[in-house]
Amino acid sequence: LVLASPAQDDGAVLFTLSGGPVDALEAASSNYAIYSSRPDPSTLRVIVTGDVGSGPIARIHIPDESRIPQYSASIQQIAARATYTQRAPDGYSLTLIP
């Protein structure tokens, strides 16, 4: 999962992954902490914290890679690193790549 960010000082990203089951979730960097919950079997809500920036932020393992097009990720909230000020998710994007 790759984040595109217009800022240089993001400290947290809250996003939702939907579309099917997830076998495992891990941070893309040892500099990130990752927290998740499953509101239902096909949805995963995730928070990634740390020195978050553009690039890979998480690895998501799914049972069937041929179903990747069915999955989508959407950002709900972004917070600045030093002040925890919430930012509008406009200008940010998440891309799922195999």
Tab-separated table of N, CA and C in Angstrom:
chain	number	residue	atom	x	y	z
A	1	LEU	N	0.862	-1.161	0.000
A	1	LEU	CA	0.000	0.000	0.000
A	1	LEU	C	0.907	1.221	0.000
A	2	VAL	N	0.755	2.097	-0.969
A	2	VAL	CA	1.635	3.249	-1.152
A	2	VAL	C	0.861	4.542	-0.931
A	3	LEU	N	1.423	5.415	-0.106
A	3	LEU	CA	0.828	6.720	0.184
A	3	LEU	C	1.479	7.788	-0.678
A	4	ALA	N	0.657	8.656	-1.255
A	4	ALA	CA	1.140	9.870	-1.906
A	4	ALA	C	0.681	11.032	-1.029
A	5	SER	N	1.640	11.832	-0.552
A	5	SER	CA	1.348	12.906	0.389
A	5	SER	C	1.924	14.225	-0.099
A	6	PRO	N	1.152	15.307	0.017
A	6	PRO	CA	1.683	16.616	-0.349
A	6	PRO	C	2.502	17.254	0.783
A	7	ALA	N	2.502	16.658	1.967
A	7	ALA	CA	3.202	17.222	3.128
A	7	ALA	C	4.473	16.435	3.435
A	8	GLN	N	5.358	17.061	4.181
A	8	GLN	CA	6.617	16.425	4.566
A	8	GLN	C	6.644	16.017	6.035
A	9	ASP	N	5.565	16.321	6.769
A	9	ASP	CA	5.601	16.070	8.211
A	9	ASP	C	4.345	15.370	8.719
A	10	ASP	N	3.872	14.373	7.983
A	10	ASP	CA	2.723	13.601	8.445
A	10	ASP	C	3.172	12.677	9.575
A	11	GLY	N	2.286	12.512	10.561
A	11	GLY	CA	2.603	11.657	11.695
A	11	GLY	C	1.647	10.496	11.874
A	12	ALA	N	0.482	10.558	11.230
A	12	ALA	CA	-0.491	9.471	11.336
A	12	ALA	C	-1.449	9.502	10.156
A	13	VAL	N	-1.843	8.315	9.731
A	13	VAL	CA	-2.814	8.157	8.658
A	13	VAL	C	-3.849	7.130	9.104
A	14	LEU	N	-5.113	7.486	9.016
A	14	LEU	CA	-6.211	6.558	9.277
A	14	LEU	C	-6.870	6.269	7.941
A	15	PHE	N	-6.943	4.978	7.587
A	15	PHE	CA	-7.576	4.614	6.325
A	15	PHE	C	-8.394	3.342	6.488
A	16	THR	N	-9.251	3.108	5.514
A	16	THR	CA	-10.079	1.908	5.478
A	16	THR	C	-9.742	1.122	4.226
A	17	LEU	N	-9.532	-0.164	4.410
A	17	LEU	CA	-9.312	-1.080	3.300
A	17	LEU	C	-10.558	-1.952	3.201
A	18	SER	N	-11.143	-2.013	2.022
A	18	SER	CA	-12.344	-2.826	1.856
A	18	SER	C	-12.260	-3.621	0.563
A	19	GLY	N	-13.110	-4.639	0.478
A	19	GLY	CA	-13.170	-5.424	-0.744
A	19	GLY	C	-13.031	-6.910	-0.549
A	20	GLY	N	-12.593	-7.337	0.617
A	20	GLY	CA	-12.435	-8.768	0.851
A	20	GLY	C	-11.610	-9.053	2.080
A	21	PRO	N	-11.377	-10.325	2.345
A	21	PRO	CA	-10.627	-10.696	3.544
A	21	PRO	C	-9.151	-10.317	3.439
A	22	VAL	N	-8.533	-10.124	4.600
A	22	VAL	CA	-7.101	-9.831	4.695
A	22	VAL	C	-6.489	-10.877	5.614
A	23	ASP	N	-5.451	-11.564	5.130
A	23	ASP	CA	-4.785	-12.584	5.940
A	23	ASP	C	-3.864	-11.971	6.979
A	24	ALA	N	-3.135	-10.924	6.583
A	24	ALA	CA	-2.166	-10.311	7.494
A	24	ALA	C	-1.912	-8.871	7.070
A	25	LEU	N	-1.442	-8.087	8.037
A	25	LEU	CA	-1.130	-6.676	7.815
A	25	LEU	C	0.156	-6.373	8.555
A	26	GLU	N	1.063	-5.657	7.920
A	26	GLU	CA	2.312	-5.281	8.577
A	26	GLU	C	2.759	-3.913	8.098
A	27	ALA	N	3.485	-3.207	8.949
A	27	ALA	CA	4.039	-1.905	8.584
A	27	ALA	C	5.115	-2.100	7.525
A	28	ALA	N	5.211	-1.164	6.599
A	28	ALA	CA	6.216	-1.243	5.530
A	28	ALA	C	7.591	-0.818	6.019
A	29	SER	N	7.667	-0.222	7.204
A	29	SER	CA	8.935	0.254	7.747
A	29	SER	C	8.958	0.015	9.248
A	30	SER	N	10.125	-0.236	9.791
A	30	SER	CA	10.250	-0.401	11.245
A	30	SER	C	10.050	0.936	11.961
A	31	ASN	N	10.025	2.039	11.212
A	31	ASN	CA	9.768	3.368	11.791
A	31	ASN	C	8.286	3.642	11.999
A	32	TYR	N	7.425	2.727	11.541
A	32	TYR	CA	5.984	2.912	11.646
A	32	TYR	C	5.406	1.959	12.685
A	33	ALA	N	4.395	2.430	13.382
A	33	ALA	CA	3.564	1.556	14.209
A	33	ALA	C	2.228	1.423	13.485
A	34	ILE	N	1.640	0.256	13.582
A	34	ILE	CA	0.396	0.020	12.848
A	34	ILE	C	-0.630	-0.611	13.788
A	35	TYR	N	-1.866	-0.123	13.688
A	35	TYR	CA	-2.976	-0.594	14.512
A	35	TYR	C	-4.160	-0.840	13.590
A	36	SER	N	-4.931	-1.887	13.856
A	36	SER	CA	-6.055	-2.173	12.970
A	36	SER	C	-7.223	-2.773	13.732
A	37	SER	N	-8.393	-2.677	13.108
A	37	SER	CA	-9.596	-3.322	13.611
A	37	SER	C	-10.403	-3.793	12.412
A	38	ARG	N	-11.246	-4.801	12.631
A	38	ARG	CA	-12.089	-5.350	11.568
A	38	ARG	C	-13.562	-5.120	11.912
A	39	PRO	N	-14.165	-4.072	11.356
A	39	PRO	CA	-15.588	-3.865	11.605
A	39	PRO	C	-16.455	-4.980	11.015
A	40	ASP	N	-15.964	-5.613	9.940
A	40	ASP	CA	-16.644	-6.768	9.344
A	40	ASP	C	-15.595	-7.568	8.570
A	41	PRO	N	-15.915	-8.768	8.118
A	41	PRO	CA	-14.905	-9.628	7.473
A	41	PRO	C	-14.253	-9.049	6.213
A	42	SER	N	-14.904	-8.094	5.551
A	42	SER	CA	-14.367	-7.534	4.306
A	42	SER	C	-13.816	-6.123	4.457
A	43	THR	N	-13.720	-5.636	5.696
A	43	THR	CA	-13.263	-4.268	5.935
A	43	THR	C	-12.218	-4.253	7.037
A	44	LEU	N	-11.173	-3.480	6.814
A	44	LEU	CA	-10.106	-3.315	7.798
A	44	LEU	C	-9.859	-1.821	7.966
A	45	ARG	N	-9.946	-1.331	9.211
A	45	ARG	CA	-9.617	0.071	9.509
A	45	ARG	C	-8.210	0.068	10.094
A	46	VAL	N	-7.355	0.961	9.574
A	46	VAL	CA	-5.940	0.927	9.909
A	46	VAL	C	-5.433	2.316	10.268
A	47	ILE	N	-4.591	2.377	11.297
A	47	ILE	CA	-3.870	3.602	11.639
A	47	ILE	C	-2.383	3.290	11.526
A	48	VAL	N	-1.661	4.103	10.769
A	48	VAL	CA	-0.201	4.018	10.675
A	48	VAL	C	0.357	5.287	11.290
A	49	THR	N	1.282	5.148	12.249
A	49	THR	CA	1.891	6.310	12.901
A	49	THR	C	3.403	6.262	12.764
A	50	GLY	N	4.023	7.413	12.924
A	50	GLY	CA	5.478	7.529	12.828
A	50	GLY	C	5.850	8.670	11.913
A	51	ASP	N	7.050	8.618	11.369
A	51	ASP	CA	7.492	9.620	10.398
A	51	ASP	C	6.944	9.234	9.030
A	52	VAL	N	5.639	9.353	8.899
A	52	VAL	CA	4.934	8.892	7.701
A	52	VAL	C	5.226	9.844	6.547
A	53	GLY	N	5.462	9.278	5.394
A	53	GLY	CA	5.714	10.091	4.219
A	53	GLY	C	5.305	9.350	2.967
A	54	SER	N	5.460	9.982	1.841
A	54	SER	CA	5.127	9.341	0.575
A	54	SER	C	5.948	8.077	0.405
A	55	GLY	N	5.286	7.049	-0.096
A	55	GLY	CA	5.941	5.763	-0.310
A	55	GLY	C	5.163	4.658	0.374
A	56	PRO	N	5.724	3.448	0.382
A	56	PRO	CA	5.034	2.324	1.007
A	56	PRO	C	4.826	2.562	2.508
A	57	ILE	N	3.593	2.307	2.976
A	57	ILE	CA	3.318	2.457	4.407
A	57	ILE	C	2.870	1.150	5.053
A	58	ALA	N	2.324	0.217	4.266
A	58	ALA	CA	1.856	-1.048	4.834
A	58	ALA	C	1.909	-2.143	3.776
A	59	ARG	N	2.048	-3.378	4.264
A	59	ARG	CA	1.943	-4.556	3.406
A	59	ARG	C	0.699	-5.310	3.838
A	60	ILE	N	-0.143	-5.583	2.880
A	60	ILE	CA	-1.400	-6.255	3.148
A	60	ILE	C	-1.384	-7.573	2.391
A	61	HIS	N	-1.562	-8.660	3.116
A	61	HIS	CA	-1.555	-9.985	2.514
A	61	HIS	C	-2.997	-10.463	2.384
A	62	ILE	N	-3.372	-10.805	1.154
A	62	ILE	CA	-4.730	-11.272	0.898
A	62	ILE	C	-4.664	-12.721	0.401
A	63	PRO	N	-5.756	-13.475	0.570
A	63	PRO	CA	-5.712	-14.889	0.218
A	63	PRO	C	-5.605	-15.184	-1.280
A	64	ASP	N	-6.068	-14.276	-2.124
A	64	ASP	CA	-6.074	-14.536	-3.565
A	64	ASP	C	-5.665	-13.259	-4.309
A	65	GLU	N	-4.419	-13.206	-4.792
A	65	GLU	CA	-3.915	-12.003	-5.467
A	65	GLU	C	-4.684	-11.649	-6.733
A	66	SER	N	-5.347	-12.608	-7.341
A	66	SER	CA	-6.116	-12.297	-8.551
A	66	SER	C	-7.321	-11.407	-8.231
A	67	ARG	N	-7.658	-11.270	-6.945
A	67	ARG	CA	-8.803	-10.437	-6.540
A	67	ARG	C	-8.380	-9.029	-6.107
A	68	ILE	N	-7.119	-8.663	-6.306
A	68	ILE	CA	-6.636	-7.330	-5.924
A	68	ILE	C	-7.507	-6.211	-6.493
A	69	PRO	N	-7.976	-6.292	-7.736
A	69	PRO	CA	-8.814	-5.198	-8.261
A	69	PRO	C	-10.103	-4.952	-7.471
A	70	GLN	N	-10.545	-5.915	-6.684
A	70	GLN	CA	-11.760	-5.750	-5.885
A	70	GLN	C	-11.520	-4.926	-4.620
A	71	TYR	N	-10.266	-4.756	-4.234
A	71	TYR	CA	-9.924	-4.050	-3.005
A	71	TYR	C	-9.735	-2.559	-3.272
A	72	SER	N	-10.070	-1.757	-2.271
A	72	SER	CA	-9.826	-0.321	-2.367
A	72	SER	C	-9.444	0.203	-0.989
A	73	ALA	N	-8.706	1.288	-0.981
A	73	ALA	CA	-8.286	1.932	0.264
A	73	ALA	C	-8.673	3.396	0.202
A	74	SER	N	-9.245	3.892	1.288
A	74	SER	CA	-9.629	5.303	1.337
A	74	SER	C	-9.161	5.918	2.645
A	75	ILE	N	-8.640	7.131	2.542
A	75	ILE	CA	-8.112	7.847	3.703
A	75	ILE	C	-9.243	8.594	4.400
A	76	GLN	N	-9.329	8.440	5.723
A	76	GLN	CA	-10.304	9.179	6.510
A	76	GLN	C	-9.670	10.382	7.203
A	77	GLN	N	-8.465	10.213	7.758
A	77	GLN	CA	-7.829	11.303	8.492
A	77	GLN	C	-6.312	11.247	8.332
A	78	ILE	N	-5.716	12.433	8.406
A	78	ILE	CA	-4.265	12.609	8.409
A	78	ILE	C	-3.946	13.540	9.571
A	79	ALA	N	-2.842	13.287	10.262
A	79	ALA	CA	-2.425	14.189	11.343
A	79	ALA	C	-0.969	14.586	11.153
A	80	ALA	N	-0.667	15.836	11.492
A	80	ALA	CA	0.710	16.338	11.435
A	80	ALA	C	1.531	15.665	12.523
A	81	ARG	N	2.802	15.506	12.290
A	81	ARG	CA	3.685	14.793	13.208
A	81	ARG	C	3.884	15.522	14.534
A	82	ALA	N	4.270	16.754	14.524
A	82	ALA	CA	4.640	17.459	15.753
A	82	ALA	C	3.440	17.974	16.539
A	83	THR	N	2.407	18.426	15.837
A	83	THR	CA	1.289	19.081	16.522
A	83	THR	C	0.031	18.221	16.606
A	84	TYR	N	-0.007	17.121	15.877
A	84	TYR	CA	-1.184	16.249	15.787
A	84	TYR	C	-2.392	16.949	15.177
A	85	THR	N	-2.160	18.087	14.542
A	85	THR	CA	-3.232	18.810	13.870
A	85	THR	C	-3.780	17.954	12.738
A	86	GLN	N	-5.102	17.826	12.687
A	86	GLN	CA	-5.704	17.053	11.607
A	86	GLN	C	-5.658	17.840	10.308
A	87	ARG	N	-5.416	17.106	9.235
A	87	ARG	CA	-5.375	17.691	7.902
A	87	ARG	C	-6.482	17.087	7.055
A	88	ALA	N	-6.961	17.868	6.125
A	88	ALA	CA	-7.945	17.342	5.171
A	88	ALA	C	-7.255	16.322	4.272
A	89	PRO	N	-7.925	15.230	3.949
A	89	PRO	CA	-7.293	14.212	3.109
A	89	PRO	C	-7.184	14.587	1.633
A	90	ASP	N	-7.661	15.787	1.264
A	90	ASP	CA	-7.520	16.241	-0.121
A	90	ASP	C	-6.041	16.295	-0.483
A	91	GLY	N	-5.708	15.821	-1.653
A	91	GLY	CA	-4.319	15.840	-2.097
A	91	GLY	C	-3.541	14.596	-1.701
A	92	TYR	N	-4.119	13.746	-0.860
A	92	TYR	CA	-3.496	12.488	-0.463
A	92	TYR	C	-4.140	11.355	-1.252
A	93	SER	N	-3.394	10.285	-1.460
A	93	SER	CA	-3.982	9.116	-2.085
A	93	SER	C	-3.254	7.852	-1.624
A	94	LEU	N	-3.960	6.739	-1.711
A	94	LEU	CA	-3.400	5.426	-1.411
A	94	LEU	C	-3.551	4.563	-2.645
A	95	THR	N	-2.514	3.810	-2.971
A	95	THR	CA	-2.541	2.922	-4.128
A	95	THR	C	-2.160	1.523	-3.686
A	96	LEU	N	-2.956	0.557	-4.082
A	96	LEU	CA	-2.646	-0.851	-3.825
A	96	LEU	C	-1.829	-1.368	-4.990
A	97	ILE	N	-0.656	-1.900	-4.686
A	97	ILE	CA	0.170	-2.468	-5.743
A	97	ILE	C	0.531	-3.906	-5.375
A	98	PRO	N	0.534	-4.798	-6.350
A	98	PRO	CA	0.882	-6.199	-6.057
A	98	PRO	C	2.360	-6.356	-5.766
